[in-house]
PDB file of C-alpha atoms in Angstrom:
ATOM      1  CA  UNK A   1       0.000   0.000   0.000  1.00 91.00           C
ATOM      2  CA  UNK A   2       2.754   2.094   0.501  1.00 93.00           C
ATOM      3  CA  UNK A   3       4.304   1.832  -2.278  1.00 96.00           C
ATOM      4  CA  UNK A   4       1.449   2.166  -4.590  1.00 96.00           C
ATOM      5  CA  UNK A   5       0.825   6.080  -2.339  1.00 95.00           C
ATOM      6  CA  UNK A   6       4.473   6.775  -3.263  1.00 96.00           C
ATOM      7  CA  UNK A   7       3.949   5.605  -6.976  1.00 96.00           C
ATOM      8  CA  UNK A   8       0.821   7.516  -7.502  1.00 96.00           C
ATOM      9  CA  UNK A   9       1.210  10.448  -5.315  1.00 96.00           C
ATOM     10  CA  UNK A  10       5.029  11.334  -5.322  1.00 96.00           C
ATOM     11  CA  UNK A  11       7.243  12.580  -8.198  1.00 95.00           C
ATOM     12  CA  UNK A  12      10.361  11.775  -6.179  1.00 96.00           C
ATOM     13  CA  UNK A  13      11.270  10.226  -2.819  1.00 96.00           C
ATOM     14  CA  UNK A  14      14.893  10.920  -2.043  1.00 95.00           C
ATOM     15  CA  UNK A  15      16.946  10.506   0.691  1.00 92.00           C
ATOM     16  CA  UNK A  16      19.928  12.862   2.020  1.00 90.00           C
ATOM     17  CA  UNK A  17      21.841   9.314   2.085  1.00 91.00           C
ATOM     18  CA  UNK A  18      22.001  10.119  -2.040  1.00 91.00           C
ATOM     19  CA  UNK A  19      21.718  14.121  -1.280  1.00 91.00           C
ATOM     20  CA  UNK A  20      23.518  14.486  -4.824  1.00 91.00           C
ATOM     21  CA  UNK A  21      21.380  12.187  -6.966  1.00 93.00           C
ATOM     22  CA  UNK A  22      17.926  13.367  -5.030  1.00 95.00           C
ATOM     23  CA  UNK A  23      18.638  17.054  -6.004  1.00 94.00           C
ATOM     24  CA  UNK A  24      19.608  16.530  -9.844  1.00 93.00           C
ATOM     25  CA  UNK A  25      16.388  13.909 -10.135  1.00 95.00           C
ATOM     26  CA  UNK A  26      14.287  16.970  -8.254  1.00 96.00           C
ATOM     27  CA  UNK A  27      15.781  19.765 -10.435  1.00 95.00           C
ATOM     28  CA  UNK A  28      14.734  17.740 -13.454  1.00 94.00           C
ATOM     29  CA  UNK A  29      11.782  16.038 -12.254  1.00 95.00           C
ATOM     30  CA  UNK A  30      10.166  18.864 -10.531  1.00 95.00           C
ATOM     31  CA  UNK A  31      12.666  22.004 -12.030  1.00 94.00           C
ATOM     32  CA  UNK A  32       9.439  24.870 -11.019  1.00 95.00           C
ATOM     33  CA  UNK A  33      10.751  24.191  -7.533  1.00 95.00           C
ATOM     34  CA  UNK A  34      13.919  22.861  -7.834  1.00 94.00           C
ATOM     35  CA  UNK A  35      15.679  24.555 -10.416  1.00 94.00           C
ATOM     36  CA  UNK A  36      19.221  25.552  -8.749  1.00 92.00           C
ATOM     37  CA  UNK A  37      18.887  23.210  -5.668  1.00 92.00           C
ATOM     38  CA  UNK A  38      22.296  21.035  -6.482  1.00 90.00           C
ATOM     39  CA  UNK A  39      23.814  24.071  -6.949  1.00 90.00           C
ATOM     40  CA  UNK A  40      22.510  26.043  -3.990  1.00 89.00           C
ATOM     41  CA  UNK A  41      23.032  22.747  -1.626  1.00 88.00           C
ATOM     42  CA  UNK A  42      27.193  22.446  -2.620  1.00 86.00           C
ATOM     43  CA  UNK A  43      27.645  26.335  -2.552  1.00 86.00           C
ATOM     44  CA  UNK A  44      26.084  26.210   1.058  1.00 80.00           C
ATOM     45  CA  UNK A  45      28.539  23.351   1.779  1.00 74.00           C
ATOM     46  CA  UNK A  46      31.773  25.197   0.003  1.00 73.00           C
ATOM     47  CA  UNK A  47      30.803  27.685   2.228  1.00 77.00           C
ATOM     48  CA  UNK A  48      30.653  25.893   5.590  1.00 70.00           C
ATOM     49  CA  UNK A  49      33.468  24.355   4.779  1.00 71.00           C
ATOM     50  CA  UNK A  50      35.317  27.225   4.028  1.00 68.00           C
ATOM     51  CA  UNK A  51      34.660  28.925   7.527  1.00 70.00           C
ATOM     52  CA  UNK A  52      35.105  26.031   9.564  1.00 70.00           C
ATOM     53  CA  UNK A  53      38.728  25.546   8.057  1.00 66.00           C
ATOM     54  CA  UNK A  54      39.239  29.099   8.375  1.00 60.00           C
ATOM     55  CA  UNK A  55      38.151  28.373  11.984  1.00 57.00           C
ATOM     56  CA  UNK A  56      40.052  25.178  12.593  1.00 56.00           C
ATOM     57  CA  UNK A  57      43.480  27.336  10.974  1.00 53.00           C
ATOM     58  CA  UNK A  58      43.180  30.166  14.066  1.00 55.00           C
ATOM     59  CA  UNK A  59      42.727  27.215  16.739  1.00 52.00           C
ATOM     60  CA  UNK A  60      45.563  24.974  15.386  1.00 52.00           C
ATOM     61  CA  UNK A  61      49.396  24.990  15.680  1.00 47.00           C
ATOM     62  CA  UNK A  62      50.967  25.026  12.497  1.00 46.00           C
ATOM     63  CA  UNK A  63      51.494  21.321  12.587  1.00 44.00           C
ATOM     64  CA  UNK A  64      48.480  20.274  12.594  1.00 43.00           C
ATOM     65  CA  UNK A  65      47.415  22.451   9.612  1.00 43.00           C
ATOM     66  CA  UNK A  66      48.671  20.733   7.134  1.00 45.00           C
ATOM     67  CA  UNK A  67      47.434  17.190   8.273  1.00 47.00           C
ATOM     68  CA  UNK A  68      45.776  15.732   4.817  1.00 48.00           C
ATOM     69  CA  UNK A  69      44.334  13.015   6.700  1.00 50.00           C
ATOM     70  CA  UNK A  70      40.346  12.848   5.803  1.00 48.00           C
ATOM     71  CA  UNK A  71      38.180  11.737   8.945  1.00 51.00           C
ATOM     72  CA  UNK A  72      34.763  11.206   9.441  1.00 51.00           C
ATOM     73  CA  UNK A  73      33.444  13.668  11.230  1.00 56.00           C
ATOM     74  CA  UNK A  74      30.015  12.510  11.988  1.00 62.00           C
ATOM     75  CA  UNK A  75      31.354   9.404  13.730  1.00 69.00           C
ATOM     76  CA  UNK A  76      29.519   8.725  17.274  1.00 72.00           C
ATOM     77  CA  UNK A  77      32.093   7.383  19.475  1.00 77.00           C
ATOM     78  CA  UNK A  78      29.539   6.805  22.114  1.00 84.00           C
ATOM     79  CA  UNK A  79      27.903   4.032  19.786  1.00 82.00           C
ATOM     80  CA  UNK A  80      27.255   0.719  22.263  1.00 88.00           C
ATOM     81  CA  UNK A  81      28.563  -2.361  20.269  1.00 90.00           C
ATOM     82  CA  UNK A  82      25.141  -4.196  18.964  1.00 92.00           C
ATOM     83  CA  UNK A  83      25.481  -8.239  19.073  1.00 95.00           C
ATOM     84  CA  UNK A  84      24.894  -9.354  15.150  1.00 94.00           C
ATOM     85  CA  UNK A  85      21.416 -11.455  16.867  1.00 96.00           C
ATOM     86  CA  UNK A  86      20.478  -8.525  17.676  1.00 94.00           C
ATOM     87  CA  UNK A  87      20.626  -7.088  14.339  1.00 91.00           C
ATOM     88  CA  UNK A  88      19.665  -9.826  12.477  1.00 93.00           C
ATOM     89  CA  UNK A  89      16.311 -10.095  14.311  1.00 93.00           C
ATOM     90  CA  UNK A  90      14.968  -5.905  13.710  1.00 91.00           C
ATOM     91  CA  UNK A  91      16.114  -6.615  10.013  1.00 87.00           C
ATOM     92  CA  UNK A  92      13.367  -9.594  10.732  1.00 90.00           C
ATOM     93  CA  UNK A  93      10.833  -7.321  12.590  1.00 93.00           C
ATOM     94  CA  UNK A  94      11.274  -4.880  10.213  1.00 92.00           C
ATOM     95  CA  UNK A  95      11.458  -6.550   6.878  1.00 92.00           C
ATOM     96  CA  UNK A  96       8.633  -4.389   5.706  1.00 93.00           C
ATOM     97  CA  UNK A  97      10.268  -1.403   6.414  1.00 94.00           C
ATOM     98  CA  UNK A  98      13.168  -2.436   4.798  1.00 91.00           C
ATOM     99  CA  UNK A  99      12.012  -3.440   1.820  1.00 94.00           C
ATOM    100  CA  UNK A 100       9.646  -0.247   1.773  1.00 96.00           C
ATOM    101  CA  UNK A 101      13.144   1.801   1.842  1.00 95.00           C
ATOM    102  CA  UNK A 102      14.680   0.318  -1.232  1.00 95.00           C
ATOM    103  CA  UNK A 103      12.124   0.025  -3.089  1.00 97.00           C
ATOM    104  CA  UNK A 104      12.609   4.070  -2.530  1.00 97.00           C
ATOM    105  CA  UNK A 105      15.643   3.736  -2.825  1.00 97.00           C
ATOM    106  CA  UNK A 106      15.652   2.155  -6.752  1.00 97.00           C
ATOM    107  CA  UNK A 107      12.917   4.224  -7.458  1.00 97.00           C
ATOM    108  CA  UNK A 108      15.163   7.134  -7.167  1.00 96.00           C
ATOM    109  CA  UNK A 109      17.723   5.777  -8.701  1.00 95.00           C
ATOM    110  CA  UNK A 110      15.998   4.318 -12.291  1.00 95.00           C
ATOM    111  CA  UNK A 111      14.404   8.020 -12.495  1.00 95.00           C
ATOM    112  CA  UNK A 112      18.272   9.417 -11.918  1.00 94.00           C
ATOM    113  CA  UNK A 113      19.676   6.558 -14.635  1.00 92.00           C
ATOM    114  CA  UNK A 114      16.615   8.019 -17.006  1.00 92.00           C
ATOM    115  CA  UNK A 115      18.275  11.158 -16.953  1.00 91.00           C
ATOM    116  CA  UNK A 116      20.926  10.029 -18.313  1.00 85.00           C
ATOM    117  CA  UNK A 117      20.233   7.435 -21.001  1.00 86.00           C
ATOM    118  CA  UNK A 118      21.296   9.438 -24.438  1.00 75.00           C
ATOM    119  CA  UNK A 119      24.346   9.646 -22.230  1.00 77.00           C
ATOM    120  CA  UNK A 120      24.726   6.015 -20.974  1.00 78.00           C
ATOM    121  CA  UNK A 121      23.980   5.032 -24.799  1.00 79.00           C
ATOM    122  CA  UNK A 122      26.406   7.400 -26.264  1.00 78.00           C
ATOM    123  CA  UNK A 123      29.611   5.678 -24.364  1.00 78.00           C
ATOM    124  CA  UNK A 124      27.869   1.959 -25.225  1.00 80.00           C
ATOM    125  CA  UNK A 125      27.134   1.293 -21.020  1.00 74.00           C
ATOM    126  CA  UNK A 126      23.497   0.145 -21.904  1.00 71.00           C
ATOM    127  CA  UNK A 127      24.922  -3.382 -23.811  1.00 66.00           C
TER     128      UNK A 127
END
């Protein structure tokens, strides 16, 4: 039932998981409202970025400046360690759900691969 009220009511379901691919299928799929979003959304970032370096460079000695090392900054080192059970029986409770998300989730992704098809035929990748 679900997935019928996405397929009949929705013109896109995205995710930020795939924030790239959900703003260039919105921009083309709905461009009245969208038109600009990608764009908007990494000039936002660049500019977050941008002042949180600039930020980071006045707090830091000069040896850690230069560090290259990319880290993940959204890590939660408070996360408890989950036994695999544990997860292996909500993936069983919530199969539904699950299968509910990707079926989102390849939704969004054969409308952003239908953008592109003169592309993908041009290069041959549709063999």
């Amino acid at each position: 039932m679900a997935k019928e009220h996405v397929e009949r009511d929705y013109a896109v379901v995205g995710s930020w998981e795939d924030t790239n691919i959900t703003l260039t299928v919105l921009e083309n799929y709905i461009p009245r409202f969208f038109r600009g979003a990608k764009l908007m959304y990494e000039s936002r970032s660049l500019i977050h970025n941008f002042l949180s370096s600039e930020m980071t460079l006045c707090s830091q000695s000069p040896k850690t400046v230069h560090n290259s090392k990319i880290t993940n900054r959204n890590k939660n080192k408070r996360k408890p360690f989950v036994e695999p059970e544990v997860k292996e029986m909500i993936r069983r409770n919530f199969t539904n759900e699950y299968e509910f998300y990707y079926f989102c989730k390849q939704r969004l992704y054969k409308q952003y691969l239908a953008l592109n098809l003169k592309e993908l035929e041009v290069h041959g990748l549709l063999n």
